Coordinates of C-alpha atoms and ligand atoms in Angstrom, one line a residue:
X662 CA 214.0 100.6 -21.0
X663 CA 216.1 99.0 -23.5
X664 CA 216.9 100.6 -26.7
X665 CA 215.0 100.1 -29.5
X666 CA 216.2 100.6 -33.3
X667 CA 213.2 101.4 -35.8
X668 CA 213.3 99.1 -39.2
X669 CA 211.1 98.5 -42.2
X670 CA 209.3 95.4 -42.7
X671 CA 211.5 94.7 -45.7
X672 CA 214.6 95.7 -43.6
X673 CA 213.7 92.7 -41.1
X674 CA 212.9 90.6 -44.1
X675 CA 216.3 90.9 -45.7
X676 CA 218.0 90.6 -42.4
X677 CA 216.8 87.5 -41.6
X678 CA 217.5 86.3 -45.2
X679 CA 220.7 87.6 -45.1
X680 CA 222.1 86.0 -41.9
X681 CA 220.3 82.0 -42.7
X682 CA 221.8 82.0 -46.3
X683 CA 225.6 83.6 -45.0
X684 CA 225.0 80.7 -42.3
X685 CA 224.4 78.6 -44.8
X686 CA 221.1 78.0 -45.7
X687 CA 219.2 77.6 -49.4
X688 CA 217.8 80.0 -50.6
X689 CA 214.3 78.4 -50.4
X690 CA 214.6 77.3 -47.3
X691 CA 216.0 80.9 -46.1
X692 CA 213.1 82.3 -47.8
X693 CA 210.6 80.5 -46.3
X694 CA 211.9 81.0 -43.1
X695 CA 212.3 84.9 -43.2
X696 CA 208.9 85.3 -44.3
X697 CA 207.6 83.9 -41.3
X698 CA 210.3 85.5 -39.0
X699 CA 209.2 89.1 -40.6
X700 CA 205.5 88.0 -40.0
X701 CA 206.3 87.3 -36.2
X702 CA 208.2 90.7 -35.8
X703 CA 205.2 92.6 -37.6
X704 CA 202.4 91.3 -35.4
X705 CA 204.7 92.0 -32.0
X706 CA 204.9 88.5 -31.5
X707 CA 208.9 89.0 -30.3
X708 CA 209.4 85.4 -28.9
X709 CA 208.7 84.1 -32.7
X710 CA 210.3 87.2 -34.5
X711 CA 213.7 87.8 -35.2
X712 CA 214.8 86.4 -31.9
X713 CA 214.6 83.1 -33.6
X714 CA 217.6 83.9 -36.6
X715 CA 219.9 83.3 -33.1
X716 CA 218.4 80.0 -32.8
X717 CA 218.2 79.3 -36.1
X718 CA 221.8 79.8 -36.7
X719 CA 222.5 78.0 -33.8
X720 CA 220.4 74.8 -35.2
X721 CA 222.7 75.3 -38.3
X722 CA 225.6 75.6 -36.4
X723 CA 225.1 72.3 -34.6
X724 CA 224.9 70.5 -37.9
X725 CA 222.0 68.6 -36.8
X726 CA 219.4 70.4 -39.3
X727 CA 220.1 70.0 -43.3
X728 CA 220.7 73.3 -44.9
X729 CA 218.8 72.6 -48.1
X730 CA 216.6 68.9 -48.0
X731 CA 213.8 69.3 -50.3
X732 CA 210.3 68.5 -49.1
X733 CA 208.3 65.3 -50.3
X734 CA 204.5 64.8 -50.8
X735 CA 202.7 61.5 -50.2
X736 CA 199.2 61.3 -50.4
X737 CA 198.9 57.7 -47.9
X738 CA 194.7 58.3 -47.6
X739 CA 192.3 60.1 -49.3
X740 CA 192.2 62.9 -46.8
X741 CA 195.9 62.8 -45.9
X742 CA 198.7 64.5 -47.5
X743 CA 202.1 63.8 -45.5
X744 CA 205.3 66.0 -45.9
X745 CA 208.5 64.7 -45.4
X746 CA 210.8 67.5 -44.7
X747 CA 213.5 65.0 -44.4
X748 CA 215.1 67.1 -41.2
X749 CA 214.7 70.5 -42.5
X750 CA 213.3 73.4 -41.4
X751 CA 209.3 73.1 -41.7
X752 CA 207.9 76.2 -43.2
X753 CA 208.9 74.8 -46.6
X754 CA 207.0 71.6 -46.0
X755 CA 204.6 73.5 -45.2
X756 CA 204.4 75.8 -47.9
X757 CA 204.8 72.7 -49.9
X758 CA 201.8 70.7 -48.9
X759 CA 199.3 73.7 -48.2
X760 CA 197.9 73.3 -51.5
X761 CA 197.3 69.6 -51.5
X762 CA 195.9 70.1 -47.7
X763 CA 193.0 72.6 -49.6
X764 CA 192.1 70.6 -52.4
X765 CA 191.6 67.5 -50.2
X766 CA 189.3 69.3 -47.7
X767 CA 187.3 71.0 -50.7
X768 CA 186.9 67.4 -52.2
X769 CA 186.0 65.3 -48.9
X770 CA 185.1 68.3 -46.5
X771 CA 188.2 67.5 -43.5
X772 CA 191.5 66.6 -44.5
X773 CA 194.7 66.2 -42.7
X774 CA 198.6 67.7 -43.5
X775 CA 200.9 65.6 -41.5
X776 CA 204.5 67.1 -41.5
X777 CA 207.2 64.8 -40.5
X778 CA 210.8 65.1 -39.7
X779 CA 211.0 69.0 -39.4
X780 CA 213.0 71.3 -37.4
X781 CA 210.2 73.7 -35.9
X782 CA 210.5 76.9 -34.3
X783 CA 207.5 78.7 -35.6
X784 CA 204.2 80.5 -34.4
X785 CA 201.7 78.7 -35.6
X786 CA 198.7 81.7 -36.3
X787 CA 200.9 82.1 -39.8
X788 CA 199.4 78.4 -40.9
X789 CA 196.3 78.5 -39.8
X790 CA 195.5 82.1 -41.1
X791 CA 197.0 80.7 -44.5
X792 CA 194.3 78.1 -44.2
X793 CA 191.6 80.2 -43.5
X794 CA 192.4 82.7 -45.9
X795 CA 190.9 79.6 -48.5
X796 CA 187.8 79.8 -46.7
X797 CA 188.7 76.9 -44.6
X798 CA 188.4 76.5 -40.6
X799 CA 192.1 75.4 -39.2
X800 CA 193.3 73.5 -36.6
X801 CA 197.1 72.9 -35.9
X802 CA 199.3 71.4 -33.6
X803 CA 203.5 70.3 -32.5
X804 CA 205.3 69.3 -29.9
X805 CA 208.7 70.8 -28.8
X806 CA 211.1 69.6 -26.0
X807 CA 210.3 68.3 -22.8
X808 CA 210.2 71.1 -20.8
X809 CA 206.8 71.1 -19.4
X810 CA 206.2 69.3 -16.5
X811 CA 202.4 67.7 -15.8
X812 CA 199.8 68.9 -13.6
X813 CA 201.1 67.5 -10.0
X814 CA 204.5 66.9 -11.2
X815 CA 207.7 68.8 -12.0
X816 CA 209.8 67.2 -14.4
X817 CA 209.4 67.8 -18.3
X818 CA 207.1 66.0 -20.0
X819 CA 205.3 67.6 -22.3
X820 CA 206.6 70.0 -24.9
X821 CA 204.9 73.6 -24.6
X822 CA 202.9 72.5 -27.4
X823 CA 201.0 75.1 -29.3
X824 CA 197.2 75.0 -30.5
X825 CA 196.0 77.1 -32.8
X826 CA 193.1 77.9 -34.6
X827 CA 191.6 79.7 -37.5
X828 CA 188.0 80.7 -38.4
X829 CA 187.2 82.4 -41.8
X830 CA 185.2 85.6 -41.6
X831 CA 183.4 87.3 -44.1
X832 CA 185.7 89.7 -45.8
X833 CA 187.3 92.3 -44.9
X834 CA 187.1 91.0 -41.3
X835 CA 189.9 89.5 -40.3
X836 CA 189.8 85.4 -38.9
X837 CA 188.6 84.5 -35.7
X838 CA 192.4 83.3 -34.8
X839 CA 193.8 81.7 -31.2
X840 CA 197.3 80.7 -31.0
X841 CA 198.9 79.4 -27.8
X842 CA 201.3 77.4 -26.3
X843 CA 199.9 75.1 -23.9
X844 CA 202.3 75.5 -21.4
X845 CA 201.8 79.0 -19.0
X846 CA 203.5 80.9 -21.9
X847 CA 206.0 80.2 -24.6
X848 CA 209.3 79.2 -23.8
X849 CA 210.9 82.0 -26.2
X850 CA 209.1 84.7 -23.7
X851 CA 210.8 83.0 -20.8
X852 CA 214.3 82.9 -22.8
X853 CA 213.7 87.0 -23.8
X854 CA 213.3 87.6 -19.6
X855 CA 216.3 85.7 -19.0
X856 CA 218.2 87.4 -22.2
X857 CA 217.2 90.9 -20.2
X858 CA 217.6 90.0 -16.7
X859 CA 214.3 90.6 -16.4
X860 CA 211.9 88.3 -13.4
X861 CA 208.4 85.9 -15.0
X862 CA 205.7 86.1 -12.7
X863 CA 205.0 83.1 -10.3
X864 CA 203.1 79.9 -12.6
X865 CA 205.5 79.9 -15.3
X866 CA 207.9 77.8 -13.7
X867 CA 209.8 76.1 -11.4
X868 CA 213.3 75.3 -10.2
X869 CA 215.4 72.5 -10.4
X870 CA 214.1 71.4 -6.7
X871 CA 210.4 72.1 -7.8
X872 CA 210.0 75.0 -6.1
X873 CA 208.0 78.3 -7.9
X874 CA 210.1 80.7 -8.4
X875 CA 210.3 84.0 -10.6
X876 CA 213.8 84.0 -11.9
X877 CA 213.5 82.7 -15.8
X878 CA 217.0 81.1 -15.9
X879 CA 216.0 78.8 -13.0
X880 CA 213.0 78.1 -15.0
X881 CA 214.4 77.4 -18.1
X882 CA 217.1 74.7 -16.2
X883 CA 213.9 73.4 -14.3
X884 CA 210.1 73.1 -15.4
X885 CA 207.6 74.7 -17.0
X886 CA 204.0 74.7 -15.8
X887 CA 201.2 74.3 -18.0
X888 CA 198.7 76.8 -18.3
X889 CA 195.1 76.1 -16.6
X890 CA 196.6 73.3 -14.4
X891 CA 195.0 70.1 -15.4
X892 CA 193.4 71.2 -18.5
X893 CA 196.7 72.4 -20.2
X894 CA 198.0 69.4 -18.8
X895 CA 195.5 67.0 -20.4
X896 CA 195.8 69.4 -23.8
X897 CA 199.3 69.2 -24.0
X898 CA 199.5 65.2 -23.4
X899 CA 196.7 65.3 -26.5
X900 CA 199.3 67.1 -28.4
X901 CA 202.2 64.3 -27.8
X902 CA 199.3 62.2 -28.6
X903 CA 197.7 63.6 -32.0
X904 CA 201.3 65.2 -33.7
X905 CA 203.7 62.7 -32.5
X906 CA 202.5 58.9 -31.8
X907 CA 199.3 59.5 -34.4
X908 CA 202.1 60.8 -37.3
X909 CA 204.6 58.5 -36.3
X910 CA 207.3 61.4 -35.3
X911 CA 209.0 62.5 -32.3
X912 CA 207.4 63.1 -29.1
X913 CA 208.7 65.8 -26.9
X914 CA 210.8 63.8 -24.7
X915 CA 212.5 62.1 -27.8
X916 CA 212.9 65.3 -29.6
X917 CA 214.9 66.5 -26.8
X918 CA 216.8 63.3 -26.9
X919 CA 217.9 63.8 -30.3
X920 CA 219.2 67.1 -29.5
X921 CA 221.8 65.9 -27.3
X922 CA 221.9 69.2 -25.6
X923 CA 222.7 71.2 -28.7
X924 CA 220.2 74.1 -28.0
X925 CA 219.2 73.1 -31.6
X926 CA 215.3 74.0 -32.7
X927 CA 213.3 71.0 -31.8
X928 CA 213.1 68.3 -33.8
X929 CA 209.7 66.2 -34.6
X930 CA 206.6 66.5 -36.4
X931 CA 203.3 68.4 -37.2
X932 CA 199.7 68.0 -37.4
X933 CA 197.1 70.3 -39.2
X934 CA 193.6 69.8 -40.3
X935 CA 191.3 71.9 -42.6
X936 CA 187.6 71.3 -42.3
X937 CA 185.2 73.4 -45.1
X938 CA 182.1 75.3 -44.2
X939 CA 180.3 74.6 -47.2
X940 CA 181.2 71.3 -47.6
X941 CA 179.5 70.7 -44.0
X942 CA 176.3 73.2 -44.6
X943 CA 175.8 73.8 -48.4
X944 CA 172.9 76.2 -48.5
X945 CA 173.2 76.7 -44.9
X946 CA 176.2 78.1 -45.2
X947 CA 175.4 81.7 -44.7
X948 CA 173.0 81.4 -41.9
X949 CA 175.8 79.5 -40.0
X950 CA 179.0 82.1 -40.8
X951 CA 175.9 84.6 -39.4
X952 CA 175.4 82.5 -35.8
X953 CA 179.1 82.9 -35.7
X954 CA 179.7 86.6 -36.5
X955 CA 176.7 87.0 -33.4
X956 CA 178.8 84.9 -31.0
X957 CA 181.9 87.4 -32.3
X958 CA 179.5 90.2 -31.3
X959 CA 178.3 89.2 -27.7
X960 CA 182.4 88.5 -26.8
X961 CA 183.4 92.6 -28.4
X962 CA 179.8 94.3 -27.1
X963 CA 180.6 93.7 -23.8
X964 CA 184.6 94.9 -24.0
X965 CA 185.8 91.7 -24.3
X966 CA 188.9 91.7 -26.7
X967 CA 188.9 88.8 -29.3
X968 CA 192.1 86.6 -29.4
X969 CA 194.6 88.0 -32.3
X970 CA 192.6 91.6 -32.1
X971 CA 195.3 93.1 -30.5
X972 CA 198.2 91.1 -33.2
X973 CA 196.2 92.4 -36.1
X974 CA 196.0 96.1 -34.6
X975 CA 200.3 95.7 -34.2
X976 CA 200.1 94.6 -37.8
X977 CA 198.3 97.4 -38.9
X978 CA 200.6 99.9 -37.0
X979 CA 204.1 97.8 -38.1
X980 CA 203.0 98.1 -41.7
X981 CA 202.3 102.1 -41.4
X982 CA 205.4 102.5 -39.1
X983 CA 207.8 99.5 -39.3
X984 CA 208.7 97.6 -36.3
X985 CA 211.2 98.7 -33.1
X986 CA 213.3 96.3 -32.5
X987 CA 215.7 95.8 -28.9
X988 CA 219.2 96.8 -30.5
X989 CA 221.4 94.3 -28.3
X990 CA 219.5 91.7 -30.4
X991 CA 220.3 93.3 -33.6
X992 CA 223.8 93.5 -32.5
X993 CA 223.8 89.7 -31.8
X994 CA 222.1 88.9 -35.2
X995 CA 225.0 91.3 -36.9
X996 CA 227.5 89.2 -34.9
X997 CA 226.2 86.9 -36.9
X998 CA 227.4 87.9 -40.1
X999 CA 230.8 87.4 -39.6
Ligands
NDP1160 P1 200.0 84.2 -25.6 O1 199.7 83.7 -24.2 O2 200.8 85.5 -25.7 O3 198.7 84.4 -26.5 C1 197.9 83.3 -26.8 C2 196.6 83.7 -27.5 O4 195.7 84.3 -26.6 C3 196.8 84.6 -28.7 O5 196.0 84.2 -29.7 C4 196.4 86.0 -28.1 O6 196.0 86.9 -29.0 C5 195.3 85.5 -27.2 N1 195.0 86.4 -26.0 C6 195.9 86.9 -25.2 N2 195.3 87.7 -24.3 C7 194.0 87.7 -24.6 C8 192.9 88.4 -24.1 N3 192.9 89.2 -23.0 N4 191.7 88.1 -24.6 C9 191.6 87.3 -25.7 N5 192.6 86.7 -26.3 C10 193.8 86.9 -25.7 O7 200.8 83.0 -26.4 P2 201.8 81.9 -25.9 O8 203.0 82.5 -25.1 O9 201.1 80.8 -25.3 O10 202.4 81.5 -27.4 C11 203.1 82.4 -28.2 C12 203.4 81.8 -29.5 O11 204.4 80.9 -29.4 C13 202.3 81.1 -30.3 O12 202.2 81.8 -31.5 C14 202.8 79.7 -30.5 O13 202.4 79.1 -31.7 C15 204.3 79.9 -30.3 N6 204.9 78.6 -29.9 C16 205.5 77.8 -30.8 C17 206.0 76.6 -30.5 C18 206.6 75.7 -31.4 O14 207.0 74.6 -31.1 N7 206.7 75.9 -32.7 C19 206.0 76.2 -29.1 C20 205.3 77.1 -28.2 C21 204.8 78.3 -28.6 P3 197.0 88.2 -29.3 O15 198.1 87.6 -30.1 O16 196.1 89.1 -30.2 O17 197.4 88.8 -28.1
PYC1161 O1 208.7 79.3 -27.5 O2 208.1 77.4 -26.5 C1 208.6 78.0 -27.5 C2 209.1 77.3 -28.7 C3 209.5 76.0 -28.7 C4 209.8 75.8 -30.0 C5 209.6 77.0 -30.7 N1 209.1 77.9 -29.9

C-alpha cells in the first residue's frame, strides 16, 4: 500500500490554490479551479482531485492556456446563453454563465449553456449538482482528446467524453446524479495505474498494435475502449456531435491537434442543458417528483446502490475526517512550488 498523508478539506483547498497562483494563475481563475479540485478529493473521485494541479501546472507551463482571460456572456437565442472562456480554464465560465443558464430555463422551461474555448479537465457531477441544486434536471457533456478508439476499431477517435446527469430530489435527499466517461473508464484512472506501476483490467485498452492488454502505459500510448461496446461508441460520437460541431468548438481529434503533444488539458468546448420540473408539469409537479422517488425505491429495495450513493457517503466521511491523500503525489505537487 502506498502511503497516505491525512489533510483537511481546507488544507487541500489552499494547496491547490497555492500552487495555480505561484504557477501563475489569477486569482479567480485559481479559485475557481481549487474549489472544484477540493470537491473531487472530498467525494474520492482521485482521478479529478488533486491529481489534476500536476496537469494543471503543466497546461500553464506549456503556455498554451491564458492565466487570467475573463469569461464573456452572449445570449445568441432565447434559450441559449454562450460563454466564451477565450482559452481559459472553464470552471470560471462556468460559474459565470450558471446564473443566466437558470433564469432562462425558469423563463422557457429548457435552456442551453454553451461554453466555448475552455481548457477542461473537470468532473462534471460538480455542474450538474450546481444545477439541480436550483430545482432543475441537468444534462452535461465535453469532449477531450482523441484517445478513444470506436467500436470495431483501434485508433482514437472519440474523446472519453463524459455524460452526466442531475435529478433534484426532495430535500434533504441528495440528487439522483450519474457521471461517467464514456470511454471504459476515465483516462486520469488509467494515468494513476501507470503513475503506481499498477496493471488496468483487460477492456480498458489496447496497445499500439491493437492488441488488449493490461499494462496502462501501453494503453495510454495506444487506445482506449469505450465502455458497452457499441453503445458507448455511438454515445461518445453523440458527444463529438452535440458539444463540439453543434457549438462550433473543437472536436476531440482537433483538440488533440492543438495540443501539439504538450500534455496540456484538452482544449474545446462544452455543452449543458437545464430543463424545469414545474415548468413541464405545473400542478403535476408533485405527483411526478413522487413516480420518481418510487423508481429510486424499487433500484435501493432490492440492494441495488444508486449512482453517486457511494460519492455522497465519501463526502460525508471527508468532511468529518478530511481526506488521505498518496504522499508521492503531494511531494510532486510541493515540487511544484519551487
Ligand atoms: P466511474 O466509472 O467511476 O463512475 C461512473 C458513474 O457510475 C458514477 O456516477 C458512479 O457513482 C456510478 N457507479 C459506479 N458503480 C456503480 C454501481 N455499482 N451502481 C450504480 N452506480 C455506479 O466514472 P468514470 O471513470 O467513467 O469517470 C470518472 C470521472 O471522470 C467523471 O466524473 C467524469 O466527469 C470525469 N471525466 C472528465 C473528463 C473531461 O474531459 N472533463 C473526461 C472523462 C472523464 P459513484 O461516483 O457514487 O461511484
Ligand atoms: O480522465 O479522461 C479523463 C479526462 C480527460 C480530460 C479530463 N479528464
Amino acid at each position: 500500500m502506498s502511503e497516505k498523508i491525512n489533510l483537511s478539506l481546507d488544507q487541500v483547498y489552499d494547496l491547490a490554490l497555492l500552487a495555480l497562483t505561484h504557477n501563475g494563475m489569477s486569482a479567480a481563475h485559481a479559485a475557481a479551479i481549487a474549489d472544484v479540485i477540493t470537491q473531487g478529493q472530498r467525494d474520492e473521485c482521485n482521478s479529478h482531485g488533486l491529481y489534476r494541479v500536476l496537469v494543471c501546472v503543466r497546461t500553464l507551463r506549456s503556455g498554451k492556456v491564458s492565466p487570467d482571460a475573463l469569461p464573456t456572456v452572449t445570449q445568441p437565442a432565447p434559450a441559449i446563453t454562450r460563454v466564451d472562456a477565450h482559452q481559459a480554464y472553464s470552471l470560471l465560465a462556468f460559474q459565470t454563465g450558471l446564473p443566466s443558464l437558470i433564469e432562462q430555463a425558469r423563463q422557457q422551461g429548457v435552456a442551453a449553456l454553451v461554453i466555448r474555448n475552455c481548457f477542461h479537465f473537470s468532473a462534471l457531477w460538480p455542474e450538474v449538482e450546481a444545477i439541480a441544486r436550483h430545482g432543475l434536471v441537468g444534462l452535461a457533456m465535453t469532449p477531450s482528446h482523441a484517445w478513444v478508439a470506436p467500436e470495431g476499431g483501434h485508433k482514437g477517435v472519440f474523446g472519453t467524453n463524459p455524460l452526466a446527469f442531475a435529478w433534484p430530489r426532495p430535500n434533504p435527499t441528495e440528487p439522483f446524479v450519474f457521471d461517467f466517461a464514456t470511454s471504459a473508464i476515465a483516462r486520469g484512472d488509467i494515468e494513476l495505474h501507470a503513475r503506481q506501476n499498477k496493471p488496468i483490467p483487460l477492456g480498458w485498452g489496447v496497445d499500439t498494435n491493437g492488441n488488449p492488454t493490461t499494462d496502462a502505459r501501453a494503453v495510454l500510448e495506444g487506445a482506449m475502449q469505450t465502455f458497452g461496446g457499441h453503445k458507448g461508441s455511438a454515445l461518445a460520437a453523440m458527444i463529438e456531435l452535440m458539444a463540439a460541431a453543434l457549438i462550433g468548438d473543437m472536436t476531440s481529434a482537433e483538440s488533440m491537434a492543438f495540443d501539439q503533444g504538450t500534455g496540456a488539458t484538452p482544449c474545446h468546448g462544452e455543452l449543458l442543458l437545464a430543463f424545469d420540473p414545474q415548468r413541464f408539469l405545473g400542478d403535476e409537479l408533485a405527483l411526478n417528483q413522487q413516480r420518481a422517488e418510487t423508481l429510486f425505491s424499487a433500484i435501493t429495495d432490492q440492494g441495488a446502490r444508486l449512482p453517486s450513493q457511494r460519492r455522497f457517503a465519501a463526502r460525508k466521511r471527508s468532511e468529518r475526517d478530511g481526506v488521505w491523500v498518496d504522499a508521492a503525489l503531494l511531494r510532486d505537487i510541493e515540487q511544484l512550488l519551487n
